[in-house]
């Protein structure tokens, strides 16, 4: 079975490498040709457009920034639906708005194709290790048939319900991650300003109730002032916007998410949109007029 992979960015590159390692035949496309060359050197076949992938691959994985990119690649002129035969399965692993997943899915099934929304959590390190967490929405029979492909890139693959459920789950994940980074930043700035070494504070608390995967992934980055992404602030703003839109759409409110969203917006205005989301600490450093180190 040939698998198409569209979107070879920070996440797509290591994910496609793990599919190659698992023995799948891969055809890859990205509008960034250097990324395609890199994965071709690892054993994939290059496609120069989406048409080639749509016509030759039974399963097509997309790993793109946001809803408009997935809509363009699936529904657009020259996109997957224009060329793929019925029976093709699209696994969208991008983090997009759940409503967009449902819209794209409706067009996809109309043409006799299938689609799962299967966003991931774990970031670049877990994409490299092949230990991502995948949360999947869509038809359960399609999930059962193709879960093995996702398992080649993941430590866990969990079915969460009908189409869009994967992205609702991902938004819940992104709310927790953003609020955790803000809480960690607030705590480390308190320690620093009170004259206690934030590195020792981190070491002392990481094994207790305040310890978390977020703390262990992000505190060392802040302490080393390493804000190389990882996960960009711009992408987290996208996820929080999708979370706020979705919450308003279903009739609830996310007050803490809204507050952290504004902090991230302020950092983007400062020119930190491309920095790792751990740079949320810089917002607190400005308030306290001190650096965490
Ligand atoms: P990225 O910006 O590094 O990569 C996106 C890739 O898509 C780029 O290579 C870009 O050239 C390509 N692309 C965009 N539009 C295209 C088009 N029309 N045709 C072909 N290629 C196109 O992003 P990323 O960090 O790899 O994230 C991808 C998705 O995964 C996002 O939805 C993100 O929210 C999610 N995600 C990222 C992380 C992370 O830590 N980076 C973690 C979990 C989930």
Tab-separated table of C-alpha atoms and ligand atoms in Angstrom:
chain	number	residue	atom	x	y	z
A	1	UNK	CA	0.000	0.000	0.000
A	2	UNK	CA	1.337	3.432	-0.961
A	3	UNK	CA	0.894	6.280	1.513
A	4	UNK	CA	0.962	9.936	0.461
A	5	UNK	CA	2.257	12.496	2.956
A	6	UNK	CA	1.572	16.210	2.457
A	7	UNK	CA	3.174	18.776	4.803
A	8	UNK	CA	6.812	18.173	5.760
A	9	UNK	CA	7.379	20.784	8.464
A	10	UNK	CA	8.678	20.435	12.023
A	11	UNK	CA	6.267	17.527	12.638
A	12	UNK	CA	5.695	16.066	9.179
A	13	UNK	CA	9.375	15.341	8.520
A	14	UNK	CA	10.018	13.084	11.532
A	15	UNK	CA	6.556	11.489	11.214
A	16	UNK	CA	7.229	10.537	7.594
A	17	UNK	CA	10.661	9.188	8.551
A	18	UNK	CA	8.991	6.860	11.065
A	19	UNK	CA	6.573	5.602	8.406
A	20	UNK	CA	9.565	4.815	6.182
A	21	UNK	CA	11.289	3.031	9.086
A	22	UNK	CA	8.130	0.939	9.566
A	23	UNK	CA	8.433	-0.195	5.939
A	24	UNK	CA	5.651	1.824	4.286
A	25	UNK	CA	6.132	3.041	0.708
A	26	UNK	CA	5.789	6.828	0.902
A	27	UNK	CA	5.152	9.546	-1.687
A	28	UNK	CA	5.728	13.036	-0.244
A	29	UNK	CA	4.805	16.596	-1.162
A	30	UNK	CA	5.402	20.027	0.358
A	31	UNK	CA	5.539	23.378	-1.357
A	32	UNK	CA	8.955	23.708	0.310
A	33	UNK	CA	11.079	21.646	-2.081
A	34	UNK	CA	14.052	21.408	0.317
A	35	UNK	CA	11.837	19.507	2.790
A	36	UNK	CA	10.784	17.081	0.042
A	37	UNK	CA	14.446	16.478	-0.927
A	38	UNK	CA	15.292	15.665	2.706
A	39	UNK	CA	12.639	12.965	2.985
A	40	UNK	CA	13.412	11.592	-0.476
A	41	UNK	CA	17.000	11.126	0.740
A	42	UNK	CA	15.520	9.027	3.581
A	43	UNK	CA	13.791	6.707	1.077
A	44	UNK	CA	10.515	8.369	-0.009
A	45	UNK	CA	9.379	9.105	-3.552
A	46	UNK	CA	8.885	12.778	-4.478
A	47	UNK	CA	5.645	14.207	-5.830
A	48	UNK	CA	5.758	17.578	-7.563
A	49	UNK	CA	2.089	18.221	-6.991
A	50	UNK	CA	-0.921	16.943	-5.064
A	51	UNK	CA	-2.361	15.332	-8.199
A	52	UNK	CA	0.447	12.719	-8.298
A	53	UNK	CA	-0.255	11.747	-4.700
A	54	UNK	CA	-4.033	11.717	-5.161
A	55	UNK	CA	-3.779	9.425	-8.186
A	56	UNK	CA	-1.247	6.974	-6.772
A	57	UNK	CA	-1.888	6.636	-3.010
A	58	UNK	CA	-4.643	4.691	-1.271
A	59	UNK	CA	-4.061	6.580	1.990
A	60	UNK	CA	-3.102	10.267	2.170
A	61	UNK	CA	-1.846	11.887	5.371
A	62	UNK	CA	-1.917	15.685	5.714
A	63	UNK	CA	0.153	17.548	8.348
A	64	UNK	CA	-0.500	21.238	7.624
A	65	UNK	CA	-0.698	24.403	9.761
A	66	UNK	CA	-4.423	25.199	9.973
A	67	UNK	CA	-7.944	24.841	8.533
A	68	UNK	CA	-7.431	27.014	5.390
A	69	UNK	CA	-4.337	24.981	4.398
A	70	UNK	CA	-6.184	21.663	4.777
A	71	UNK	CA	-9.190	23.046	2.883
A	72	UNK	CA	-6.916	24.194	0.048
A	73	UNK	CA	-5.067	20.864	-0.160
A	74	UNK	CA	-8.217	18.703	0.019
A	75	UNK	CA	-10.951	20.820	-1.575
A	76	UNK	CA	-9.036	23.387	-3.636
A	77	UNK	CA	-8.429	23.505	-7.353
A	78	UNK	CA	-5.677	20.932	-7.925
A	79	UNK	CA	-6.414	19.404	-4.522
A	80	UNK	CA	-6.964	15.800	-3.439
A	81	UNK	CA	-10.699	15.639	-4.237
A	82	UNK	CA	-10.129	16.790	-7.795
A	83	UNK	CA	-8.062	13.671	-8.594
A	84	UNK	CA	-8.376	10.896	-5.984
A	85	UNK	CA	-10.499	7.840	-6.817
A	86	UNK	CA	-13.321	6.799	-4.493
A	87	UNK	CA	-12.097	4.545	-1.699
A	88	UNK	CA	-9.111	6.794	-0.939
A	89	UNK	CA	-8.671	7.497	2.779
A	90	UNK	CA	-7.525	10.902	4.032
A	91	UNK	CA	-5.996	11.025	7.516
A	92	UNK	CA	-5.687	14.688	8.501
A	93	UNK	CA	-3.199	14.863	11.360
A	94	UNK	CA	-3.068	18.681	11.420
A	95	UNK	CA	-4.594	20.561	14.378
A	96	UNK	CA	-7.531	22.451	12.850
A	97	UNK	CA	-10.975	23.750	13.855
A	98	UNK	CA	-13.379	20.844	14.503
A	99	UNK	CA	-16.006	22.588	12.380
A	100	UNK	CA	-13.574	22.705	9.449
A	101	UNK	CA	-12.927	18.949	9.856
A	102	UNK	CA	-16.674	18.360	9.634
A	103	UNK	CA	-17.023	20.593	6.531
A	104	UNK	CA	-14.128	18.903	4.730
A	105	UNK	CA	-15.414	15.463	5.743
A	106	UNK	CA	-18.871	16.222	4.270
A	107	UNK	CA	-17.297	17.033	0.874
A	108	UNK	CA	-15.002	14.001	1.106
A	109	UNK	CA	-17.733	11.420	1.719
A	110	UNK	CA	-19.877	12.970	-1.026
A	111	UNK	CA	-17.149	11.855	-3.468
A	112	UNK	CA	-16.922	8.339	-2.012
A	113	UNK	CA	-13.697	8.861	-0.051
A	114	UNK	CA	-13.211	8.540	3.735
A	115	UNK	CA	-11.575	10.837	6.240
A	116	UNK	CA	-10.319	10.719	9.830
A	117	UNK	CA	-9.298	13.775	11.863
A	118	UNK	CA	-6.264	12.638	13.826
A	119	UNK	CA	-4.301	15.493	15.408
A	120	UNK	CA	-1.296	14.728	17.570
A	121	UNK	CA	0.285	15.834	20.796
A	122	UNK	CA	3.891	15.496	21.919
A	123	UNK	CA	5.773	17.985	19.786
A	124	UNK	CA	8.921	17.474	17.750
A	125	UNK	CA	10.779	15.249	20.287
A	126	UNK	CA	7.951	12.689	20.368
A	127	UNK	CA	7.484	12.956	16.600
A	128	UNK	CA	11.174	11.993	16.275
A	129	UNK	CA	10.874	9.130	18.811
A	130	UNK	CA	7.645	7.882	17.223
A	131	UNK	CA	5.819	8.235	20.548
A	132	UNK	CA	3.167	10.845	19.689
A	133	UNK	CA	-0.308	10.743	21.224
A	134	UNK	CA	-2.911	10.627	18.452
A	135	UNK	CA	-6.584	11.488	19.074
A	136	UNK	CA	-8.856	10.318	16.288
A	137	UNK	CA	-12.356	11.162	15.094
A	138	UNK	CA	-14.335	9.595	12.250
A	139	UNK	CA	-15.932	6.358	11.179
A	140	UNK	CA	-14.920	3.608	13.666
A	141	UNK	CA	-14.544	0.964	10.935
A	142	UNK	CA	-12.141	3.224	9.016
A	143	UNK	CA	-10.239	3.885	12.249
A	144	UNK	CA	-9.926	0.151	12.992
A	145	UNK	CA	-8.630	-0.541	9.490
A	146	UNK	CA	-5.984	2.225	9.426
A	147	UNK	CA	-4.946	2.637	13.094
A	148	UNK	CA	-1.798	0.603	12.368
A	149	UNK	CA	-0.434	3.374	10.133
A	150	UNK	CA	-0.845	5.929	12.933
A	151	UNK	CA	0.708	3.500	15.448
A	152	UNK	CA	3.921	3.571	13.394
A	153	UNK	CA	4.276	7.227	14.494
A	154	UNK	CA	2.779	7.062	17.965
A	155	UNK	CA	2.928	5.756	21.510
A	156	UNK	CA	-0.848	5.956	21.796
A	157	UNK	CA	-3.692	6.138	19.281
A	158	UNK	CA	-7.118	6.707	20.857
A	159	UNK	CA	-10.484	6.771	19.091
A	160	UNK	CA	-12.495	9.699	20.484
A	161	UNK	CA	-15.757	9.664	18.466
A	162	UNK	CA	-17.298	10.971	15.250
A	163	UNK	CA	-15.465	13.266	12.806
A	164	UNK	CA	-14.243	16.440	14.566
A	165	UNK	CA	-13.853	14.648	17.918
A	166	UNK	CA	-10.117	14.324	17.370
A	167	UNK	CA	-9.754	18.085	17.005
A	168	UNK	CA	-12.059	18.837	19.962
A	169	UNK	CA	-9.758	16.594	22.034
A	170	UNK	CA	-6.709	18.389	20.666
A	171	UNK	CA	-8.178	21.780	21.628
A	172	UNK	CA	-8.682	20.488	25.182
A	173	UNK	CA	-5.035	19.428	25.136
A	174	UNK	CA	-3.878	22.828	23.891
A	175	UNK	CA	-5.852	24.683	26.568
A	176	UNK	CA	-4.183	22.571	29.273
A	177	UNK	CA	-0.698	23.048	27.776
A	178	UNK	CA	-1.045	26.848	27.387
A	179	UNK	CA	-2.388	27.329	30.903
A	180	UNK	CA	0.350	25.077	32.318
A	181	UNK	CA	3.101	27.100	30.639
A	182	UNK	CA	1.557	30.313	31.974
A	183	UNK	CA	1.344	28.842	35.508
A	184	UNK	CA	4.948	27.629	35.304
A	185	UNK	CA	6.127	31.057	34.104
A	186	UNK	CA	4.235	32.802	36.885
A	187	UNK	CA	5.788	30.478	39.506
A	188	UNK	CA	9.356	30.784	38.174
A	189	UNK	CA	9.127	34.574	38.018
A	190	UNK	CA	7.900	34.629	41.645
A	191	UNK	CA	10.850	32.472	42.719
A	192	UNK	CA	13.368	34.592	40.800
A	193	UNK	CA	12.008	37.891	42.061
A	194	UNK	CA	11.997	36.516	45.641
A	195	UNK	CA	15.695	35.687	45.296
A	196	UNK	CA	15.453	31.875	45.060
A	197	UNK	CA	17.284	30.048	42.225
A	198	UNK	CA	14.518	29.004	39.770
A	199	UNK	CA	16.557	25.940	38.689
A	200	UNK	CA	16.514	24.669	42.305
A	201	UNK	CA	12.807	25.462	42.581
A	202	UNK	CA	12.189	23.376	39.454
A	203	UNK	CA	14.303	20.467	40.773
A	204	UNK	CA	12.554	20.605	44.156
A	205	UNK	CA	8.983	20.590	42.859
A	206	UNK	CA	9.129	18.430	39.733
A	207	UNK	CA	8.503	15.183	41.654
A	208	UNK	CA	5.531	16.583	43.605
A	209	UNK	CA	1.972	17.479	42.692
A	210	UNK	CA	3.099	20.490	40.626
A	211	UNK	CA	5.249	18.236	38.446
A	212	UNK	CA	4.007	17.635	34.897
A	213	UNK	CA	5.083	16.700	31.399
A	214	UNK	CA	4.763	20.385	30.492
A	215	UNK	CA	6.984	21.430	33.408
A	216	UNK	CA	9.680	18.886	32.456
A	217	UNK	CA	9.578	19.840	28.772
A	218	UNK	CA	9.431	23.621	29.150
A	219	UNK	CA	11.133	24.687	32.404
A	220	UNK	CA	14.596	23.544	31.187
A	221	UNK	CA	14.071	25.552	27.978
A	222	UNK	CA	13.167	28.709	29.925
A	223	UNK	CA	16.091	28.234	32.335
A	224	UNK	CA	18.514	27.882	29.393
A	225	UNK	CA	16.758	30.714	27.514
A	226	UNK	CA	16.366	28.357	24.578
A	227	UNK	CA	13.244	29.481	22.746
A	228	UNK	CA	13.957	27.614	19.506
A	229	UNK	CA	10.682	25.978	18.352
A	230	UNK	CA	9.399	23.242	19.091
A	231	UNK	CA	5.909	24.580	18.976
A	232	UNK	CA	5.600	28.156	17.749
A	233	UNK	CA	3.612	30.845	19.559
A	234	UNK	CA	1.884	31.590	16.227
A	235	UNK	CA	0.578	28.012	16.068
A	236	UNK	CA	-0.563	28.086	19.691
A	237	UNK	CA	-2.462	31.339	19.022
A	238	UNK	CA	-4.155	29.499	16.153
A	239	UNK	CA	-5.180	26.657	18.499
A	240	UNK	CA	-6.436	28.992	21.245
A	241	UNK	CA	-8.427	30.962	18.662
A	242	UNK	CA	-9.975	27.678	17.482
A	243	UNK	CA	-10.701	26.762	21.131
A	244	UNK	CA	-12.370	30.129	21.813
A	245	UNK	CA	-14.397	29.999	18.566
A	246	UNK	CA	-15.507	26.452	19.333
A	247	UNK	CA	-16.418	27.283	22.930
A	248	UNK	CA	-18.475	30.294	21.796
A	249	UNK	CA	-20.103	28.115	19.130
A	250	UNK	CA	-21.215	25.515	21.676
A	251	UNK	CA	-22.234	28.137	24.243
A	252	UNK	CA	-19.562	28.171	26.923
A	253	UNK	CA	-16.660	30.422	27.926
A	254	UNK	CA	-12.957	29.829	28.561
A	255	UNK	CA	-11.809	32.783	30.701
A	256	UNK	CA	-8.284	31.516	31.468
A	257	UNK	CA	-7.706	30.536	27.836
A	258	UNK	CA	-8.754	34.042	26.760
A	259	UNK	CA	-6.241	35.607	29.175
A	260	UNK	CA	-3.334	33.449	27.976
A	261	UNK	CA	-4.371	34.126	24.379
A	262	UNK	CA	-3.888	37.874	24.999
A	263	UNK	CA	-0.418	37.233	26.493
A	264	UNK	CA	0.560	35.297	23.375
A	265	UNK	CA	-0.833	38.071	21.150
A	266	UNK	CA	1.318	40.613	23.015
A	267	UNK	CA	4.400	38.430	22.451
A	268	UNK	CA	3.571	38.130	18.745
A	269	UNK	CA	3.423	41.933	18.558
A	270	UNK	CA	6.886	41.962	20.161
A	271	UNK	CA	8.142	39.781	17.281
A	272	UNK	CA	8.140	36.441	19.154
A	273	UNK	CA	5.515	34.657	17.016
A	274	UNK	CA	8.116	32.230	15.678
A	275	UNK	CA	9.567	31.494	19.138
A	276	UNK	CA	8.676	28.355	21.116
A	277	UNK	CA	5.559	28.739	23.288
A	278	UNK	CA	7.808	28.456	26.364
A	279	UNK	CA	8.652	32.103	25.524
A	280	UNK	CA	5.392	32.884	27.353
A	281	UNK	CA	7.839	33.309	30.253
A	282	UNK	CA	9.088	36.500	28.540
A	283	UNK	CA	5.674	38.107	29.097
A	284	UNK	CA	6.080	37.660	32.862
A	285	UNK	CA	9.715	38.787	32.725
A	286	UNK	CA	8.512	42.116	31.308
A	287	UNK	CA	5.970	42.522	34.094
A	288	UNK	CA	8.586	41.772	36.765
A	289	UNK	CA	11.502	43.476	35.004
A	290	UNK	CA	13.757	40.489	35.649
A	291	UNK	CA	14.965	37.435	33.712
A	292	UNK	CA	14.337	33.872	34.926
A	293	UNK	CA	17.809	32.380	35.257
B	1	LIG	P1	5.167	23.738	10.113
B	1	LIG	O1	4.754	25.121	9.792
B	1	LIG	O2	6.569	23.464	10.566
B	1	LIG	O3	4.900	22.784	8.833
B	1	LIG	C1	3.816	22.906	7.957
B	1	LIG	C2	4.256	22.465	6.568
B	1	LIG	O4	3.132	22.522	5.683
B	1	LIG	C3	5.337	23.392	5.978
B	1	LIG	O5	6.441	22.586	5.554
B	1	LIG	C4	4.627	24.060	4.795
B	1	LIG	O6	5.496	24.316	3.709
B	1	LIG	C5	3.580	23.013	4.433
B	1	LIG	N1	2.440	23.566	3.702
B	1	LIG	C6	1.628	24.589	4.084
B	1	LIG	N2	0.671	24.784	3.146
B	1	LIG	C7	0.884	23.851	2.176
B	1	LIG	C8	0.238	23.555	0.944
B	1	LIG	N3	-0.832	24.245	0.526
B	1	LIG	N4	0.737	22.545	0.196
B	1	LIG	C9	1.814	21.848	0.598
B	1	LIG	N5	2.481	22.083	1.749
B	1	LIG	C10	2.012	23.074	2.523
B	1	LIG	O7	4.121	23.198	11.182
B	1	LIG	P2	4.300	21.987	12.222
B	1	LIG	O8	4.917	22.500	13.462
B	1	LIG	O9	4.871	20.803	11.521
B	1	LIG	O10	2.748	21.715	12.561
B	1	LIG	C11	1.861	21.064	11.670
B	1	LIG	C12	0.539	20.829	12.400
B	1	LIG	O11	0.784	20.015	13.551
B	1	LIG	C13	-0.113	22.132	12.921
B	1	LIG	O12	-1.495	22.035	12.811
B	1	LIG	C14	0.329	22.167	14.369
B	1	LIG	O13	-0.576	22.907	15.174
B	1	LIG	C15	0.346	20.692	14.712
B	1	LIG	N6	1.239	20.312	15.818
B	1	LIG	C16	2.488	20.844	15.918
B	1	LIG	C17	3.305	20.488	16.989
B	1	LIG	C18	4.694	21.061	17.165
B	1	LIG	O14	5.261	20.902	18.261
B	1	LIG	N7	5.277	21.698	16.165
B	1	LIG	C19	2.835	19.577	17.946
B	1	LIG	C20	1.585	19.022	17.785
B	1	LIG	C21	0.787	19.403	16.716
